[in-house]
XYZ file of C-alpha atoms in Angstrom:
482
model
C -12.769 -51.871 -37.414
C -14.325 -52.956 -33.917
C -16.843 -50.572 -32.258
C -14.001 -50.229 -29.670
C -11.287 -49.271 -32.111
C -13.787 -46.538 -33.369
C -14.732 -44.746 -30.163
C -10.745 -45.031 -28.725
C -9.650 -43.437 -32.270
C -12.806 -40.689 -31.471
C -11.927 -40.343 -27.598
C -8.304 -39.794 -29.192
C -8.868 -37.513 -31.643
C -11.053 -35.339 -29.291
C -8.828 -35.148 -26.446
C -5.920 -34.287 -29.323
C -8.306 -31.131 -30.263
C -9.273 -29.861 -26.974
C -5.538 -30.175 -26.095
C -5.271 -27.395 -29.194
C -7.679 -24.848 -27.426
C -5.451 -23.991 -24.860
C -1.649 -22.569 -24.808
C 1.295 -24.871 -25.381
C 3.858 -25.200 -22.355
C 6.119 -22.972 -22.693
C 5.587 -21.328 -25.351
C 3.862 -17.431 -25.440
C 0.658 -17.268 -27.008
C -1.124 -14.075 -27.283
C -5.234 -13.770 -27.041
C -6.757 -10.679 -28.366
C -9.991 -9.545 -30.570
C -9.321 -11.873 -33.166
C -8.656 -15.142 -31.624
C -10.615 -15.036 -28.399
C -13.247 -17.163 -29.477
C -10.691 -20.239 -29.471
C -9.653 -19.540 -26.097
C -11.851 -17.932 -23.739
C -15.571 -17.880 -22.948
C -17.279 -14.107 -22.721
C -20.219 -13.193 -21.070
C -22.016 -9.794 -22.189
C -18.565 -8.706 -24.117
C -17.881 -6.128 -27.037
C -15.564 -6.472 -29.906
C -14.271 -2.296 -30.263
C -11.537 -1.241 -32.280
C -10.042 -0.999 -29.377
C -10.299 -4.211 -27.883
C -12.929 -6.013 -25.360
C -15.035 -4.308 -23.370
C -16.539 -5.085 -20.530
C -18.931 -2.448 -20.398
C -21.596 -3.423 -17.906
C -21.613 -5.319 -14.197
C -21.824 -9.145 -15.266
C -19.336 -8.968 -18.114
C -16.809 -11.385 -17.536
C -14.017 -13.425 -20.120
C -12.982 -16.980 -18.554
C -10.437 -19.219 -20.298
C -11.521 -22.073 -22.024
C -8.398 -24.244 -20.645
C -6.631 -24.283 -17.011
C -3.092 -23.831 -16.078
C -1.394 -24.106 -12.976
C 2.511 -22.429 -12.926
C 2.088 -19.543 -16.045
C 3.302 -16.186 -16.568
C 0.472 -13.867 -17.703
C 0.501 -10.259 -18.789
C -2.785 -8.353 -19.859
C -3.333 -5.189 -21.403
C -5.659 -3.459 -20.041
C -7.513 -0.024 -19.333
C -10.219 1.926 -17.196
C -12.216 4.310 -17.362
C -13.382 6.675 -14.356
C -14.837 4.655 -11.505
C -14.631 1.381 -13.241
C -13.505 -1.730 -11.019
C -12.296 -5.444 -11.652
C -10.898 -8.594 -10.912
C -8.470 -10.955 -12.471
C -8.753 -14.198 -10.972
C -7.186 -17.453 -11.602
C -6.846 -21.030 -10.312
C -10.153 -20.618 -10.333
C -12.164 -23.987 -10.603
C -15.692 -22.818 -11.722
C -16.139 -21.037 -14.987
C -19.718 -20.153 -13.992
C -19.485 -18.821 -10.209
C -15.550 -18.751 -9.909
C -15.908 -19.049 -6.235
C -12.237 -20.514 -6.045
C -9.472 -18.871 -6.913
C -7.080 -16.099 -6.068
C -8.149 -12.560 -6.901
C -6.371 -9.746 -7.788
C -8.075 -6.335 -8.185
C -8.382 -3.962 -10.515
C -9.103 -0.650 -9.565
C -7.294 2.784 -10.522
C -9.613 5.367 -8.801
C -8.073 7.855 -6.758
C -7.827 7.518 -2.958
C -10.789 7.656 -0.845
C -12.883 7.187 -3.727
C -14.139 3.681 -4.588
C -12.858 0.586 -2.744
C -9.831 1.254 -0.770
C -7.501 -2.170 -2.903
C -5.892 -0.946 -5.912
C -4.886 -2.309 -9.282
C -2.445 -5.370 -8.306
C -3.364 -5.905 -5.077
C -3.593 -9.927 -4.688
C -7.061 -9.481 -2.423
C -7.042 -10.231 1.346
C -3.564 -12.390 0.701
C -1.338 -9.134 0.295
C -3.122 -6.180 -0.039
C -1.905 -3.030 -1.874
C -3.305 0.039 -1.446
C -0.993 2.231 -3.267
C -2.336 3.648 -7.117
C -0.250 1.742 -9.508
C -1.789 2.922 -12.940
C -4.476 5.769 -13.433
C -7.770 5.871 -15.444
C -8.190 6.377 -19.151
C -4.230 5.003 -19.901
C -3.777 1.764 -21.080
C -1.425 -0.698 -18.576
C -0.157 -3.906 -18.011
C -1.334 -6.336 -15.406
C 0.649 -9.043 -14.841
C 0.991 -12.127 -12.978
C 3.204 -15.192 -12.329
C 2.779 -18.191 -10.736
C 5.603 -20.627 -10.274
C 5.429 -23.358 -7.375
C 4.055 -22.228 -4.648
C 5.557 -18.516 -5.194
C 3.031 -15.807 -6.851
C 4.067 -12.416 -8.118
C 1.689 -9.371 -9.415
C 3.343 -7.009 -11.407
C 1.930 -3.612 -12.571
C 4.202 -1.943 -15.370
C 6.625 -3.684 -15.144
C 6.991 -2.783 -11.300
C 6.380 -5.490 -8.832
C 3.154 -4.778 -6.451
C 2.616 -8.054 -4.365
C 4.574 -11.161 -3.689
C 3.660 -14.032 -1.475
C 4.637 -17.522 -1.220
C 1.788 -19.949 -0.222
C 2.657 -22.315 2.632
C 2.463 -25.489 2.888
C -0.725 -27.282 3.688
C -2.398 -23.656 3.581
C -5.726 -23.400 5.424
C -8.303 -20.267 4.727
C -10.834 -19.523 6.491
C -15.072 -18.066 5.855
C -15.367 -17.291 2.103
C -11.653 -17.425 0.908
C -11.186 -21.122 2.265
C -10.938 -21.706 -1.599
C -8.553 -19.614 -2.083
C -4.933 -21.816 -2.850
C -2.748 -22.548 -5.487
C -4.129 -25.147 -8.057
C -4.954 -26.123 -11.683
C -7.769 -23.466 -12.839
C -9.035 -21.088 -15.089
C -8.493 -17.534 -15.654
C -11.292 -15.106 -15.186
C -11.277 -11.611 -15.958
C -14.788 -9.757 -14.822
C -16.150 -6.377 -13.679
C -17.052 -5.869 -10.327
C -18.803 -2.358 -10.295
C -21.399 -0.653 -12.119
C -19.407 2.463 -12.839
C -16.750 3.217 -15.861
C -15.559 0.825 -18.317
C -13.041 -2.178 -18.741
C -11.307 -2.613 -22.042
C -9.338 -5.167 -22.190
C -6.435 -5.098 -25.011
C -4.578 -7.929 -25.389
C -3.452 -11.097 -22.915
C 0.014 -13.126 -22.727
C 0.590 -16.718 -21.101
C 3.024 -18.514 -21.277
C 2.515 -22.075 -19.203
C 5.341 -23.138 -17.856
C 7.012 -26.626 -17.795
C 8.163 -27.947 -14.814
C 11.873 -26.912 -15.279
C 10.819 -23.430 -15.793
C 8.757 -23.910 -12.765
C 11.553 -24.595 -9.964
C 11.575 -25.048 -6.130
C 10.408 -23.124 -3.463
C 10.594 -24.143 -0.152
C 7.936 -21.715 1.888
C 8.769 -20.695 5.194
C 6.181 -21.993 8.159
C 4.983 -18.755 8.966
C 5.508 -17.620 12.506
C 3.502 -15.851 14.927
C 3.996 -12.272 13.349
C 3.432 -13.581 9.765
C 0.041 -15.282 10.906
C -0.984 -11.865 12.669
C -0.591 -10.089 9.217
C -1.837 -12.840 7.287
C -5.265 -12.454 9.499
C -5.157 -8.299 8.879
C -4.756 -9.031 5.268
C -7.835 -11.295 5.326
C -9.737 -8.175 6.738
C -8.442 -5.969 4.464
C -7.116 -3.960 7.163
C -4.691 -1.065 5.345
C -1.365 -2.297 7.090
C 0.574 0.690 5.441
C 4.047 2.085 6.881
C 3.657 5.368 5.996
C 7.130 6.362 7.268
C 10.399 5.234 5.694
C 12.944 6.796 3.984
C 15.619 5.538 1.480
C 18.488 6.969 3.608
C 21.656 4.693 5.252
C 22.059 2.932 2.065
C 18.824 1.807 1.666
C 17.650 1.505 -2.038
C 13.758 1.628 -3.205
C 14.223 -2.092 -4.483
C 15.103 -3.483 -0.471
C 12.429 -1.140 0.544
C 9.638 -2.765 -1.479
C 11.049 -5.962 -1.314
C 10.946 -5.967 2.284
C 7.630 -4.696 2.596
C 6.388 -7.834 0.189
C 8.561 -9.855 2.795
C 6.329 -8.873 5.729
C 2.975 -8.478 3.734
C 2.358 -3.991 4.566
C 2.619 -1.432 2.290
C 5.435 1.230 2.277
C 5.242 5.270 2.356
C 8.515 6.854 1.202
C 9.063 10.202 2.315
C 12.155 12.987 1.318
C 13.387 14.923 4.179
C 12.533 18.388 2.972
C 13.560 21.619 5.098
C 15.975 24.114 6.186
C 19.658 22.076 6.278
C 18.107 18.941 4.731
C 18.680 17.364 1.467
C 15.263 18.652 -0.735
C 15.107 22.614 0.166
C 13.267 24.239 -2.797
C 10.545 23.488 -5.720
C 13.464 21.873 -7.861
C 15.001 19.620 -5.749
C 11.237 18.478 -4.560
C 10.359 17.928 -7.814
C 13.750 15.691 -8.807
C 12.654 13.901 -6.214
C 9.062 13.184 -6.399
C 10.069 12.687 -10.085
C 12.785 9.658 -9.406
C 9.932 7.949 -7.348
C 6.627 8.691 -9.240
C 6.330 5.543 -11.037
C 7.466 3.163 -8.444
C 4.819 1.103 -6.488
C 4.899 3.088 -2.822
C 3.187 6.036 -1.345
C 4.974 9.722 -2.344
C 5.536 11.477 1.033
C 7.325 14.250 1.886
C 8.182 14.837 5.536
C 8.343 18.401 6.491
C 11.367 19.151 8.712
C 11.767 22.066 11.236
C 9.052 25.057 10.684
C 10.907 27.659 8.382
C 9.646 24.689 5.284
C 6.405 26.728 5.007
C 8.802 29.742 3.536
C 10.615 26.823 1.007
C 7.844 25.187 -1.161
C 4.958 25.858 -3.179
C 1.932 24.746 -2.332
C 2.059 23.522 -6.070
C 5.374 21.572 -5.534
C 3.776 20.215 -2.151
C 0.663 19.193 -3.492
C 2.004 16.728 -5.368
C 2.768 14.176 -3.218
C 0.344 11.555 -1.442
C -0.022 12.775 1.923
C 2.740 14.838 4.140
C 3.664 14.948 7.537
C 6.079 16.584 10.444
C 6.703 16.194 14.050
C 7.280 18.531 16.766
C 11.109 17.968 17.111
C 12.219 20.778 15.852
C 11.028 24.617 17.336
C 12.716 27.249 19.279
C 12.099 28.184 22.325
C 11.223 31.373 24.447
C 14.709 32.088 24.930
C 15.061 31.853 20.857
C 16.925 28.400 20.787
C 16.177 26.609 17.855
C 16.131 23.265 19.191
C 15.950 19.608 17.684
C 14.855 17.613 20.414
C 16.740 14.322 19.164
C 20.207 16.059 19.857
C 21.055 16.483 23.616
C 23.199 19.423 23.354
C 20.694 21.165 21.044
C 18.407 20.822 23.839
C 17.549 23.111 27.254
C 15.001 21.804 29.532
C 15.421 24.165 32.291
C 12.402 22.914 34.514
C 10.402 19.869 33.056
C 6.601 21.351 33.424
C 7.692 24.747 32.013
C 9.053 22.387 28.322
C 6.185 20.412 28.741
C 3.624 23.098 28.510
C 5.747 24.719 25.569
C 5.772 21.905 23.622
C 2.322 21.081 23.568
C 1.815 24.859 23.257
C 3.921 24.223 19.720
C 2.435 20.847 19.402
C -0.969 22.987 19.337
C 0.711 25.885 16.790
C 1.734 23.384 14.520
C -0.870 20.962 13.729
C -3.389 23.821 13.443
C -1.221 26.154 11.186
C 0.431 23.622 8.896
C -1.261 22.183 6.496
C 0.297 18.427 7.131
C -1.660 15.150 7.358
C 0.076 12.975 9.857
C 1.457 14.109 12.750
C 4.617 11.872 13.087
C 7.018 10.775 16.116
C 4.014 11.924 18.297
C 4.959 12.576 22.162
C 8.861 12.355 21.571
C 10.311 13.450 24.617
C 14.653 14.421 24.517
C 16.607 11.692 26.356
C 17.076 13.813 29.271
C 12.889 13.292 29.964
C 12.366 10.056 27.900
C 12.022 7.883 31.374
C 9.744 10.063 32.850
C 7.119 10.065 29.764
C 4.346 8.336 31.803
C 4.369 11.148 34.511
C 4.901 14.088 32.143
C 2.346 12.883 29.210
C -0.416 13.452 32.001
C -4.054 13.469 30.297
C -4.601 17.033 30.224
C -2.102 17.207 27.977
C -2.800 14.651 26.011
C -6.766 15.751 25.459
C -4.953 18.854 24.332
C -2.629 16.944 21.578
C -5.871 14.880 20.653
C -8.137 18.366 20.372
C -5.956 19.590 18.038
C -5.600 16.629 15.869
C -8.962 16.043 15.198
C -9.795 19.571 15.090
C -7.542 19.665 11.967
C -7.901 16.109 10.421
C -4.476 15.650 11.345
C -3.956 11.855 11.657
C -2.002 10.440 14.822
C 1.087 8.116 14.233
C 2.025 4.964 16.003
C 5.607 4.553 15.594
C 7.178 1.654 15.853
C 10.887 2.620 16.359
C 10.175 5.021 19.066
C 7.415 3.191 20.768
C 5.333 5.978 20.650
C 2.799 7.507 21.478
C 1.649 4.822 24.785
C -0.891 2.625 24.281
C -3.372 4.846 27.057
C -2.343 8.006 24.568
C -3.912 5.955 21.677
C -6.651 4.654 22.944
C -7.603 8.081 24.433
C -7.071 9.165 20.480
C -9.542 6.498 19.442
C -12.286 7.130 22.029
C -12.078 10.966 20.473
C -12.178 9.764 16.939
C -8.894 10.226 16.021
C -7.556 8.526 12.682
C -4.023 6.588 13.147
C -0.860 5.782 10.679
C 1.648 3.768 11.089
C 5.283 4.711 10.791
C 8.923 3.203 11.206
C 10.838 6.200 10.692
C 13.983 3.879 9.855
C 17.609 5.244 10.177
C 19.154 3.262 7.738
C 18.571 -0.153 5.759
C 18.827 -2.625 8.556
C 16.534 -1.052 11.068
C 13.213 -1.052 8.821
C 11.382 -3.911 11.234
C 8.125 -5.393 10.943
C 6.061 -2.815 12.363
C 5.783 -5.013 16.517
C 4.899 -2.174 18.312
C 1.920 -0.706 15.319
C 0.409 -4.658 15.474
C 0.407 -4.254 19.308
C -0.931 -0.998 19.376
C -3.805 -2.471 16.602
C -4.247 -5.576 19.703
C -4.718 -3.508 22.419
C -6.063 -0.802 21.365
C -8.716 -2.278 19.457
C -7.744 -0.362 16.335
C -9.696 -1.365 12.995
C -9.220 -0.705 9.301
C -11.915 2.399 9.852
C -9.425 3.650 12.536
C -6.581 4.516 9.883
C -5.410 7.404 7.745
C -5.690 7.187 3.912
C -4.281 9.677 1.797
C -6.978 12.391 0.220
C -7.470 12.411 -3.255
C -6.058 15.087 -5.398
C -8.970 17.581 -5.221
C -8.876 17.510 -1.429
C -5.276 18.245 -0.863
C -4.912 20.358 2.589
C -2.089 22.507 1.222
C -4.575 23.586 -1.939
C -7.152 24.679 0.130
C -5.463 26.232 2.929
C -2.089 27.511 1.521
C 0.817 27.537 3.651
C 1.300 30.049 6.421
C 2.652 33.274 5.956
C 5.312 32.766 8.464
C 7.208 30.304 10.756
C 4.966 28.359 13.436
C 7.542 27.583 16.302
């Protein structure tokens, strides 16, 4: 046999065993304990009975083979403070400074870095808790085309399709679909990272399909740029109400690249008025991947809840739409004939007077529909919003932590009101406040607001972590406020 014969038989035979180190198209193959020599590389790893852990800062497992269009599920859990990334496409085994990342990170909020578990990092952020410490859950991720999904228990968190001829900019110009490795790695010094088991499947191209991406347009390439700051575009104001279904909700909010709050109208003559129908409905919603919120309606909800019951939701909020007056009206500002406005100074000064009551008696976190004037006033809002009243709106909110809401359906509060609010150190939310399931938006007048008033991710409300919870420390009031 010729020299030549002998290496292309070698050169064969090698390229037929490396092609056995890595999955089989189409086909599931599962990497765990026992098998991960054959398929991945690890760097300062330990074999437990548990799994692999990646116990300390540089400890990182990085396929031996690439793949391009998969479907990947890992096993995984944390323990208290611990943080991580899974990355693939990623073209370096060593530095892995290509690829798309997606975090790992299950602290509570406020605590640690503000992305959690799923979030597909400074592409389409998440922000919302999607699996807790010290429980074992599933991380997945899917890649077919140009289209990307992240799923978290079985619950999608982030969806994005990558456009065509995608350009990035600084430090995540690498960042775009391609063949690569995947990477698994801690990112913190705190806590622990076990990992249990992975899944991939590669796909073959006609499990792949077709996606034709949208050219983004001028909204898309505003949010695209927030994302890349990891700026916490969050609606923290929707409700599933006008036939609106948590599935549309969450699917439109991966549509438009934000995050979505869903809040239950709790109070007197609304649907949730007691412990047990707060708790059906926080527990309908707790696993989904959205913020729990629970908008407090009219003042008599202080005499309805538990602070127990209350507690367990992310954040809550309420508005000043709803008080009565000095002539004991009990009006709702939104209805016309529910509404007296005698002389237009004398209702201004009482609303801010309950404005005032309410933010520093309830123990609420967002103020929402901020500056809502009735119909009958609505046109005169620049004149009657005069800035002695609104230095008395922004007192009280930051005397109380109470954040300030820019809401897009309303338009409110004006863009002077806000940046008055941010020269005073006010923290912001943003809210729809959506009627039904067609009217949901894409949040115009909270990215103009963000524009023009300068607004920045250290501008905006979070949620406070479990321990912190206003309504725990400061009860609820003994009585009505307005």
């Amino acid at each position: 046999m010729s020299h030549t014969r002998i290496f292309t038989a070698i050169l064969i035979t090698m390229v037929f065993y490396a092609c056995q180190t890595g999955p089989k198209q189409g086909e599931v193959t599962k990497i765990d304990a026992s098998n991960i020599d054959k398929f991945c590389l690890q760097h300062d790893v330990e074999v437990t009975k548990d799994g692999l852990l990646l116990k300390n800062p540089t400890s990182s497992i990085t396929s031996q083979f690439n793949v391009q269009n998969f479907e990947l599920t890992v096993k995984l859990k944390t323990t208290e403070g611990a943080e991580g990334v899974l990355i693939f496409d990623a073209t370096d085994a060593a530095s892995n400074a290509d690829g798309y990342e997606v975090k790992i990170n299950n602290s509570d909020y406020r605590i640690g870095k503000l992305q959690k578990t799923g979030s597909l990092s400074r592409i389409r952020n998440n922000f919302v808790r999607t699996a807790t410490d010290n429980q074992w859950f599933t991380l997945g991720v899917n890649v077919a085309a140009n289209h990307i999904k992240v799923v978290v228990n079985d619950k999608t968190v982030c969806e994005y399709d990558e456009p065509a001829n995608v350009e990035r900019a600084g430090d995540i110009s690498g960042r775009v679909l391609r063949e690569g490795r995947i990477v698994i790695r801690r990112s913190n010094g705190k806590g622990e990272l076990l990992l249990g088991e992975m899944m991939i499947k590669p796909l073959t191209v006609e499990q792949t399909g077709q996606n034709n991406p949208a050219t983004p347009d001028s909204l898309t390439k505003i949010v695209d740029r927030l994302n890349d700051q990891g700026f916490p575009l969050i609606d923290f104001h929707t409700h599933l109400k006008g036939g609106l279904t948590m599935d549309q909700a969450y699917t439109h909010a991966h549509q438009i690249g934000c995050n979505y709050g869903v809040a239950a109208n709790c109070g007197l003559k609304f649907p949730v008025t007691n412990d047990s129908t707060l708790n059906a409905y926080f527990n309908g919603i707790s696993k989904e991947p959205v913020f729990k919120a629970m908008q407090c309606e009219g003042r008599e909800w202080v005499t309805l809840f538990s602070p127990q019951a209350v507690a367990r939701f992310d954040y809550i909020f309420t508005d000043a739409m709803t008080w009565t007056d000095l002539k004991g009206h009990r009006m709702r500002l939104w209805i016309p004939e529910e509404t007296f406005v005698e002389n237009d100074q004398k209702f201004m000064d009482l609303l801010v007077s309950k404005i005032e009551a309410i933010l520093s008696q309830e123990p609420v976190d967002i103020h929402a529909n901020p500056t809502y004037l009735p119909a009958k006033l609505a046109a005169d809002y620049d004149r009657l919003w005069t800035p002695e009243r609104m230095d008395r709106v922004i007192k009280v909110l930051k005397d109380n932590d109470v954040a300030l809401e820019i809401n897009a359906r309303f338009k409110i509060p004006s863009i002077t009101f806000i940046q008055r609010a941010k020269a005073a150190g006010v923290k912001f939310s943003f809210g729809t406040n959506n009627g039904s399931n067609n009217d949901l938006g894409r949040m115009e007048y909270c990215l103009k607001a963000i524009s023009e008033a300068g607004l920045t991710g250290a501008d905006m409300f979070i949620p406070r972590p479990a321990n912190e919870k206003k309504v725990m420390k400061a009860g609820l009031p003994a009585k009505i406020t307005g």
